[in-house]
PDB file of C-alpha atoms and ligand atoms in Angstrom:
ATOM      1  CA  MET A 356      68.461  16.312 124.316  1.00 86.00           C
ATOM      2  CA  THR A 357      71.093  18.102 126.407  1.00 92.00           C
ATOM      3  CA  TYR A 358      71.141  21.888 126.090  1.00 96.00           C
ATOM      4  CA  ALA A 359      73.979  22.695 123.660  1.00 98.00           C
ATOM      5  CA  ILE A 360      76.183  25.717 123.107  1.00 98.00           C
ATOM      6  CA  GLY A 361      78.136  26.168 119.869  1.00 98.00           C
ATOM      7  CA  LEU A 362      81.440  27.878 120.647  1.00 98.00           C
ATOM      8  CA  THR A 363      83.158  29.486 117.694  1.00 98.00           C
ATOM      9  CA  GLY A 364      85.655  32.190 116.739  1.00 98.00           C
ATOM     10  CA  GLY A 365      88.311  32.896 114.159  1.00 97.00           C
ATOM     11  CA  ILE A 366      91.759  31.333 114.114  1.00 97.00           C
ATOM     12  CA  GLY A 367      93.692  32.255 117.254  1.00 96.00           C
ATOM     13  CA  SER A 368      90.697  33.971 118.879  1.00 97.00           C
ATOM     14  CA  GLY A 369      90.997  31.784 121.993  1.00 96.00           C
ATOM     15  CA  LYS A 370      88.358  29.072 121.531  1.00 97.00           C
ATOM     16  CA  THR A 371      90.460  26.378 123.207  1.00 96.00           C
ATOM     17  CA  THR A 372      91.447  28.708 126.043  1.00 96.00           C
ATOM     18  CA  VAL A 373      87.784  29.575 126.704  1.00 97.00           C
ATOM     19  CA  ALA A 374      86.601  25.963 126.348  1.00 98.00           C
ATOM     20  CA  ASN A 375      89.182  24.909 128.948  1.00 97.00           C
ATOM     21  CA  LEU A 376      87.688  27.418 131.400  1.00 97.00           C
ATOM     22  CA  PHE A 377      84.180  25.977 130.899  1.00 98.00           C
ATOM     23  CA  ALA A 378      85.672  22.512 131.424  1.00 98.00           C
ATOM     24  CA  THR A 379      86.845  23.598 134.887  1.00 97.00           C
ATOM     25  CA  HIS A 380      83.133  24.006 135.719  1.00 97.00           C
ATOM     26  CA  GLY A 381      82.635  20.331 134.775  1.00 96.00           C
ATOM     27  CA  ILE A 382      81.068  21.080 131.394  1.00 98.00           C
ATOM     28  CA  ALA A 383      81.608  18.518 128.622  1.00 97.00           C
ATOM     29  CA  ILE A 384      83.552  19.929 125.665  1.00 98.00           C
ATOM     30  CA  ILE A 385      83.161  18.278 122.268  1.00 98.00           C
ATOM     31  CA  ASP A 386      85.828  19.669 119.964  1.00 97.00           C
ATOM     32  CA  THR A 387      85.213  19.140 116.241  1.00 97.00           C
ATOM     33  CA  ASP A 388      88.877  19.854 115.409  1.00 95.00           C
ATOM     34  CA  ALA A 389      90.022  17.133 117.818  1.00 96.00           C
ATOM     35  CA  ILE A 390      87.500  14.735 116.265  1.00 97.00           C
ATOM     36  CA  ALA A 391      88.634  15.678 112.741  1.00 96.00           C
ATOM     37  CA  HIS A 392      92.160  14.861 113.869  1.00 97.00           C
ATOM     38  CA  SER A 393      91.220  11.528 115.441  1.00 97.00           C
ATOM     39  CA  ILE A 394      89.320  10.236 112.393  1.00 97.00           C
ATOM     40  CA  THR A 395      92.404  10.930 110.255  1.00 98.00           C
ATOM     41  CA  ALA A 396      94.889   9.409 112.720  1.00 98.00           C
ATOM     42  CA  PRO A 397      96.334   5.916 112.064  1.00 97.00           C
ATOM     43  CA  GLY A 398      93.361   3.546 111.801  1.00 94.00           C
ATOM     44  CA  GLY A 399      90.943   6.511 111.854  1.00 97.00           C
ATOM     45  CA  ALA A 400      87.424   6.056 110.513  1.00 96.00           C
ATOM     46  CA  ALA A 401      87.994   8.432 107.570  1.00 98.00           C
ATOM     47  CA  MET A 402      91.203   6.832 106.325  1.00 98.00           C
ATOM     48  CA  PRO A 403      89.801   4.020 104.115  1.00 97.00           C
ATOM     49  CA  ALA A 404      87.598   6.488 102.186  1.00 97.00           C
ATOM     50  CA  ILE A 405      90.429   9.054 101.927  1.00 97.00           C
ATOM     51  CA  ARG A 406      92.747   6.398 100.498  1.00 97.00           C
ATOM     52  CA  ARG A 407      90.071   5.344  97.973  1.00 97.00           C
ATOM     53  CA  GLU A 408      89.174   8.899  96.962  1.00 96.00           C
ATOM     54  CA  PHE A 409      92.621  10.577  96.939  1.00 96.00           C
ATOM     55  CA  GLY A 410      95.073   7.679  96.604  1.00 96.00           C
ATOM     56  CA  ASP A 411      97.954   6.233  98.612  1.00 96.00           C
ATOM     57  CA  ALA A 412     100.012   9.404  98.144  1.00 95.00           C
ATOM     58  CA  PHE A 413      97.833  11.161 100.731  1.00 96.00           C
ATOM     59  CA  VAL A 414      98.355   8.491 103.372  1.00 97.00           C
ATOM     60  CA  ALA A 415     101.479   8.620 105.554  1.00 96.00           C
ATOM     61  CA  PRO A 416     103.455   5.419 106.224  1.00 96.00           C
ATOM     62  CA  ASP A 417     101.790   5.052 109.647  1.00 97.00           C
ATOM     63  CA  GLY A 418      98.322   5.052 108.048  1.00 96.00           C
ATOM     64  CA  SER A 419      97.396   8.595 109.095  1.00 97.00           C
ATOM     65  CA  LEU A 420      96.487  11.438 106.764  1.00 97.00           C
ATOM     66  CA  ASP A 421      99.461  13.209 105.193  1.00 97.00           C
ATOM     67  CA  ARG A 422      98.279  16.554 106.536  1.00 94.00           C
ATOM     68  CA  ALA A 423     100.812  18.781 104.825  1.00 93.00           C
ATOM     69  CA  ARG A 424     100.032  17.249 101.460  1.00 95.00           C
ATOM     70  CA  MET A 425      96.263  17.439 101.944  1.00 95.00           C
ATOM     71  CA  ARG A 426      96.460  21.021 103.222  1.00 91.00           C
ATOM     72  CA  GLU A 427      98.300  21.974 100.062  1.00 91.00           C
ATOM     73  CA  ALA A 428      95.862  20.077  97.831  1.00 93.00           C
ATOM     74  CA  VAL A 429      92.723  21.653  99.252  1.00 91.00           C
ATOM     75  CA  PHE A 430      93.969  25.165 100.011  1.00 83.00           C
ATOM     76  CA  THR A 431      93.314  26.504  96.537  1.00 82.00           C
ATOM     77  CA  ASP A 432      91.171  23.690  95.099  1.00 92.00           C
ATOM     78  CA  ASP A 433      87.574  23.998  96.253  1.00 91.00           C
ATOM     79  CA  ALA A 434      86.495  20.795  94.489  1.00 96.00           C
ATOM     80  CA  ALA A 435      89.136  18.759  96.327  1.00 95.00           C
ATOM     81  CA  LYS A 436      88.105  20.443  99.571  1.00 93.00           C
ATOM     82  CA  ALA A 437      84.481  19.476  98.928  1.00 94.00           C
ATOM     83  CA  ARG A 438      85.499  15.845  98.245  1.00 96.00           C
ATOM     84  CA  LEU A 439      87.439  15.717 101.494  1.00 96.00           C
ATOM     85  CA  GLU A 440      84.595  17.287 103.472  1.00 94.00           C
ATOM     86  CA  ALA A 441      82.060  14.885 101.957  1.00 95.00           C
ATOM     87  CA  ILE A 442      84.080  12.141 103.668  1.00 97.00           C
ATOM     88  CA  THR A 443      84.949  13.846 106.943  1.00 96.00           C
ATOM     89  CA  HIS A 444      81.908  15.964 107.835  1.00 94.00           C
ATOM     90  CA  PRO A 445      79.382  13.118 108.225  1.00 95.00           C
ATOM     91  CA  LEU A 446      81.907  11.165 110.324  1.00 97.00           C
ATOM     92  CA  ILE A 447      82.594  14.209 112.507  1.00 96.00           C
ATOM     93  CA  ARG A 448      78.871  14.752 113.039  1.00 96.00           C
ATOM     94  CA  THR A 449      78.310  11.096 113.957  1.00 96.00           C
ATOM     95  CA  GLU A 450      81.175  11.210 116.425  1.00 96.00           C
ATOM     96  CA  CYS A 451      79.872  14.494 117.910  1.00 97.00           C
ATOM     97  CA  GLU A 452      76.445  12.946 118.474  1.00 96.00           C
ATOM     98  CA  ARG A 453      77.996   9.846 120.056  1.00 97.00           C
ATOM     99  CA  ALA A 454      80.013  12.042 122.423  1.00 97.00           C
ATOM    100  CA  ALA A 455      76.965  14.236 123.150  1.00 97.00           C
ATOM    101  CA  ALA A 456      74.853  11.192 124.037  1.00 96.00           C
ATOM    102  CA  GLU A 457      77.534  10.078 126.504  1.00 96.00           C
ATOM    103  CA  ALA A 458      78.155  13.523 128.023  1.00 95.00           C
ATOM    104  CA  ASP A 459      77.159  14.203 131.607  1.00 92.00           C
ATOM    105  CA  GLY A 460      76.253  17.610 132.932  1.00 94.00           C
ATOM    106  CA  PRO A 461      73.572  20.284 132.692  1.00 95.00           C
ATOM    107  CA  TYR A 462      74.667  21.495 129.241  1.00 97.00           C
ATOM    108  CA  LEU A 463      77.462  20.800 126.780  1.00 98.00           C
ATOM    109  CA  ILE A 464      79.666  22.777 124.441  1.00 98.00           C
ATOM    110  CA  PHE A 465      80.512  21.952 120.851  1.00 98.00           C
ATOM    111  CA  VAL A 466      83.654  23.785 119.726  1.00 98.00           C
ATOM    112  CA  VAL A 467      83.119  24.434 116.017  1.00 97.00           C
ATOM    113  CA  PRO A 468      85.696  26.741 114.412  1.00 95.00           C
ATOM    114  CA  LEU A 469      83.684  27.077 111.184  1.00 93.00           C
ATOM    115  CA  LEU A 470      80.209  27.174 112.749  1.00 96.00           C
ATOM    116  CA  VAL A 471      79.161  30.357 110.948  1.00 95.00           C
ATOM    117  CA  GLU A 472      80.622  29.130 107.654  1.00 91.00           C
ATOM    118  CA  SER A 473      79.110  25.633 107.841  1.00 87.00           C
ATOM    119  CA  GLY A 474      75.441  26.558 107.750  1.00 82.00           C
ATOM    120  CA  THR A 475      74.357  23.265 109.350  1.00 89.00           C
ATOM    121  CA  TRP A 476      75.524  23.708 112.937  1.00 94.00           C
ATOM    122  CA  ARG A 477      73.287  26.654 113.829  1.00 94.00           C
ATOM    123  CA  ALA A 478      70.193  24.453 114.027  1.00 94.00           C
ATOM    124  CA  ARG A 479      71.934  21.900 116.262  1.00 95.00           C
ATOM    125  CA  VAL A 480      72.759  24.297 119.120  1.00 97.00           C
ATOM    126  CA  GLN A 481      70.559  26.393 121.366  1.00 97.00           C
ATOM    127  CA  ARG A 482      73.045  29.272 121.510  1.00 98.00           C
ATOM    128  CA  VAL A 483      76.067  30.479 119.579  1.00 98.00           C
ATOM    129  CA  LEU A 484      78.944  31.772 121.710  1.00 98.00           C
ATOM    130  CA  VAL A 485      81.554  33.766 119.794  1.00 98.00           C
ATOM    131  CA  VAL A 486      85.052  34.273 121.185  1.00 98.00           C
ATOM    132  CA  ASP A 487      85.979  37.667 119.837  1.00 97.00           C
ATOM    133  CA  CYS A 488      89.165  39.701 119.545  1.00 96.00           C
ATOM    134  CA  THR A 489      90.583  42.178 117.075  1.00 96.00           C
ATOM    135  CA  GLU A 490      92.121  40.903 113.864  1.00 96.00           C
ATOM    136  CA  GLU A 491      95.454  42.328 114.978  1.00 96.00           C
ATOM    137  CA  THR A 492      95.300  40.203 118.131  1.00 96.00           C
ATOM    138  CA  GLN A 493      94.490  37.091 116.067  1.00 96.00           C
ATOM    139  CA  ILE A 494      97.424  37.766 113.752  1.00 97.00           C
ATOM    140  CA  ALA A 495      99.870  38.384 116.601  1.00 96.00           C
ATOM    141  CA  ARG A 496      98.815  35.201 118.450  1.00 95.00           C
ATOM    142  CA  VAL A 497      98.980  32.891 115.458  1.00 96.00           C
ATOM    143  CA  MET A 498     102.279  34.373 114.259  1.00 97.00           C
ATOM    144  CA  SER A 499     103.821  33.674 117.646  1.00 96.00           C
ATOM    145  CA  ARG A 500     102.134  30.287 118.246  1.00 95.00           C
ATOM    146  CA  ASN A 501     102.648  28.771 114.778  1.00 94.00           C
ATOM    147  CA  ARG A 502     105.717  30.739 113.644  1.00 94.00           C
ATOM    148  CA  PHE A 503     103.643  31.876 110.628  1.00 95.00           C
ATOM    149  CA  SER A 504     104.277  35.077 108.702  1.00 96.00           C
ATOM    150  CA  ARG A 505     101.682  37.855 108.819  1.00 97.00           C
ATOM    151  CA  GLU A 506     100.764  36.989 105.213  1.00 96.00           C
ATOM    152  CA  GLN A 507     100.199  33.309 106.061  1.00 94.00           C
ATOM    153  CA  VAL A 508      97.835  34.194 108.896  1.00 96.00           C
ATOM    154  CA  GLN A 509      95.993  36.722 106.752  1.00 96.00           C
ATOM    155  CA  ALA A 510      95.570  34.141 103.973  1.00 93.00           C
ATOM    156  CA  ILE A 511      93.883  31.763 106.447  1.00 92.00           C
ATOM    157  CA  MET A 512      91.712  34.535 107.859  1.00 95.00           C
ATOM    158  CA  ALA A 513      90.616  35.532 104.358  1.00 94.00           C
ATOM    159  CA  ARG A 514      89.073  32.055 103.967  1.00 89.00           C
ATOM    160  CA  GLN A 515      87.109  32.332 107.209  1.00 94.00           C
ATOM    161  CA  ALA A 516      84.014  34.407 107.997  1.00 96.00           C
ATOM    162  CA  THR A 517      84.775  38.009 108.912  1.00 97.00           C
ATOM    163  CA  ARG A 518      84.643  39.248 112.470  1.00 97.00           C
ATOM    164  CA  ALA A 519      81.412  41.142 111.652  1.00 97.00           C
ATOM    165  CA  GLN A 520      79.755  38.066 110.091  1.00 97.00           C
ATOM    166  CA  ARG A 521      80.587  36.022 113.167  1.00 97.00           C
ATOM    167  CA  LEU A 522      79.332  38.658 115.601  1.00 97.00           C
ATOM    168  CA  ALA A 523      76.086  38.907 113.622  1.00 97.00           C
ATOM    169  CA  GLU A 524      75.403  35.214 114.429  1.00 96.00           C
ATOM    170  CA  ALA A 525      76.320  35.492 118.116  1.00 98.00           C
ATOM    171  CA  ASP A 526      73.876  35.070 120.979  1.00 98.00           C
ATOM    172  CA  ASP A 527      76.737  35.604 123.423  1.00 98.00           C
ATOM    173  CA  VAL A 528      80.199  37.108 123.016  1.00 98.00           C
ATOM    174  CA  ILE A 529      83.368  36.664 125.048  1.00 97.00           C
ATOM    175  CA  ASP A 530      85.827  39.516 124.645  1.00 96.00           C
ATOM    176  CA  ASN A 531      89.267  37.939 124.487  1.00 96.00           C
ATOM    177  CA  ASP A 532      91.500  40.919 123.961  1.00 93.00           C
ATOM    178  CA  ALA A 533      93.478  40.099 127.056  1.00 77.00           C
ATOM    179  CA  GLN A 534      94.601  43.595 128.001  1.00 74.00           C
ATOM    180  CA  HIS A 535      91.164  44.843 128.971  1.00 72.00           C
ATOM    181  CA  ALA A 536      88.961  41.814 129.625  1.00 78.00           C
ATOM    182  CA  PRO A 537      89.940  38.941 131.935  1.00 92.00           C
ATOM    183  CA  LEU A 538      88.286  35.734 130.780  1.00 95.00           C
ATOM    184  CA  GLU A 539      87.330  34.038 134.045  1.00 95.00           C
ATOM    185  CA  PRO A 540      84.568  36.450 135.132  1.00 96.00           C
ATOM    186  CA  GLN A 541      83.085  36.411 131.629  1.00 97.00           C
ATOM    187  CA  VAL A 542      83.053  32.596 131.606  1.00 98.00           C
ATOM    188  CA  ASP A 543      81.635  32.453 135.143  1.00 98.00           C
ATOM    189  CA  ARG A 544      78.795  34.810 134.208  1.00 98.00           C
ATOM    190  CA  LEU A 545      77.907  32.860 131.055  1.00 98.00           C
ATOM    191  CA  HIS A 546      78.157  29.535 132.877  1.00 98.00           C
ATOM    192  CA  ALA A 547      75.579  30.790 135.407  1.00 98.00           C
ATOM    193  CA  ALA A 548      73.319  31.969 132.567  1.00 98.00           C
ATOM    194  CA  TYR A 549      73.614  28.653 130.704  1.00 98.00           C
ATOM    195  CA  LEU A 550      72.786  26.718 133.874  1.00 97.00           C
ATOM    196  CA  ARG A 551      69.597  28.782 134.223  1.00 97.00           C
ATOM    197  CA  LEU A 552      68.650  28.370 130.565  1.00 97.00           C
ATOM    198  CA  ALA A 553      69.349  24.637 130.556  1.00 96.00           C
ATOM    199  CA  THR A 554      67.259  24.160 133.689  1.00 93.00           C
ATOM    200  CA  GLN A 555      64.376  26.185 132.224  1.00 90.00           C
ATOM    201  CA  GLU A 556      64.477  24.161 129.021  1.00 85.00           C
ATOM    202  CA  LYS A 557      64.458  20.910 130.956  1.00 80.00           C
ATOM    203  CA  GLY A 558      61.448  22.129 132.915  1.00 80.00           C
ATOM    204  CA  GLY A 559      59.731  22.984 129.648  1.00 76.00           C
ATOM    205  CA  GLU A 560      60.443  19.544 128.181  1.00 71.00           C
ATOM    206  CA  SER A 561      58.979  17.622 131.081  1.00 62.00           C
ATOM    207  CA  ALA A 562      55.952  19.930 131.457  1.00 53.00           C
TER     208      ALA A 562
HETATM  209  P1  LIG B 824      92.768  27.898 116.628  1.00 88.10           P
HETATM  210  O1  LIG B 824      91.523  28.259 115.904  1.00 88.10           O
HETATM  211  O2  LIG B 824      93.960  28.356 115.898  1.00 88.10           O
HETATM  212  O3  LIG B 824      92.833  26.480 117.088  1.00 88.10           O
HETATM  213  P2  LIG B 824      91.863  28.975 119.163  1.00 88.10           P
HETATM  214  O4  LIG B 824      90.773  29.911 118.794  1.00 88.10           O
HETATM  215  O5  LIG B 824      91.493  27.671 119.786  1.00 88.10           O
HETATM  216  O6  LIG B 824      92.855  28.803 117.970  1.00 88.10           O
HETATM  217  P3  LIG B 824      93.685  29.311 121.356  1.00 88.10           P
HETATM  218  O7  LIG B 824      94.508  28.132 120.937  1.00 88.10           O
HETATM  219  O8  LIG B 824      92.871  29.204 122.591  1.00 88.10           O
HETATM  220  O9  LIG B 824      92.792  29.807 120.151  1.00 88.10           O
HETATM  221  O10 LIG B 824      94.596  30.609 121.488  1.00 88.10           O
HETATM  222  C1  LIG B 824      95.516  30.972 120.451  1.00 88.10           C
HETATM  223  C2  LIG B 824      96.843  31.374 121.073  1.00 88.10           C
HETATM  224  O11 LIG B 824      96.659  32.590 121.776  1.00 88.10           O
HETATM  225  C3  LIG B 824      97.373  30.361 122.063  1.00 88.10           C
HETATM  226  O12 LIG B 824      98.770  30.346 121.967  1.00 88.10           O
HETATM  227  C4  LIG B 824      96.887  30.911 123.408  1.00 88.10           C
HETATM  228  O13 LIG B 824      97.730  30.526 124.449  1.00 88.10           O
HETATM  229  C5  LIG B 824      96.930  32.415 123.164  1.00 88.10           C
HETATM  230  N1  LIG B 824      95.856  33.117 123.916  1.00 88.10           N
HETATM  231  C6  LIG B 824      94.525  32.929 123.803  1.00 88.10           C
HETATM  232  N2  LIG B 824      93.841  33.752 124.622  1.00 88.10           N
HETATM  233  C7  LIG B 824      94.771  34.474 125.273  1.00 88.10           C
HETATM  234  C8  LIG B 824      94.709  35.507 126.255  1.00 88.10           C
HETATM  235  N3  LIG B 824      93.544  35.962 126.744  1.00 88.10           N
HETATM  236  N4  LIG B 824      95.881  36.028 126.696  1.00 88.10           N
HETATM  237  C9  LIG B 824      97.049  35.596 126.203  1.00 88.10           C
HETATM  238  N5  LIG B 824      97.186  34.625 125.280  1.00 88.10           N
HETATM  239  C10 LIG B 824      96.076  34.076 124.815  1.00 88.10           C
END
């Protein structure tokens, strides 16, 4: 199986930005958020079960998930969230494995925003790479990107792992507080390390 990195980080930490830099090295990026979106798009694999479980009211006229309505329904209702995840998580995992089997390259990266929270991803990846920045930086970025209030961003962050919990799970860390740490050299250095590790592992497998 291809050597796999799990890339994670809190909201607005810069996961997509960092993943795009690895992609410039020709590394396959498998983004669980993008897959979650595609299975709930019109005709998406999750839509029949979502319609059955939650009803027509949660399906937009074009057959996609009514995201605003679902977000509201699950934000404070853990049971509804669990019902939704029981539908989506197995489909996301299947799609990730399909994409991983098709991926070319010496190693691949799964982008998993809730890797630390999920409990099941850790065993699937050889290394966990955390994109880290201060909470203030996260808040400022998401406020400006999403036009959210400070309170809205903080409410989302309160439902995610803390910065310390995430760092405790990290094998590797990218510092993405832009003022003092340019990303490219950090990505280049890790890319070189991952190439070495993936090659070693491959050698070990065939030995
Ligand atoms: P989410 O979890 O919300 O999807 P993310 O972790 O994928 O976010 P990005 O989308 O990469 O984070 O970055 C969040 C925002 O911050 C974007 O608008 C991005 O352009 C900006 N950003 C990320 N890193 C930097 C940086 N080093 N310098 C300036 N802006 C940055």
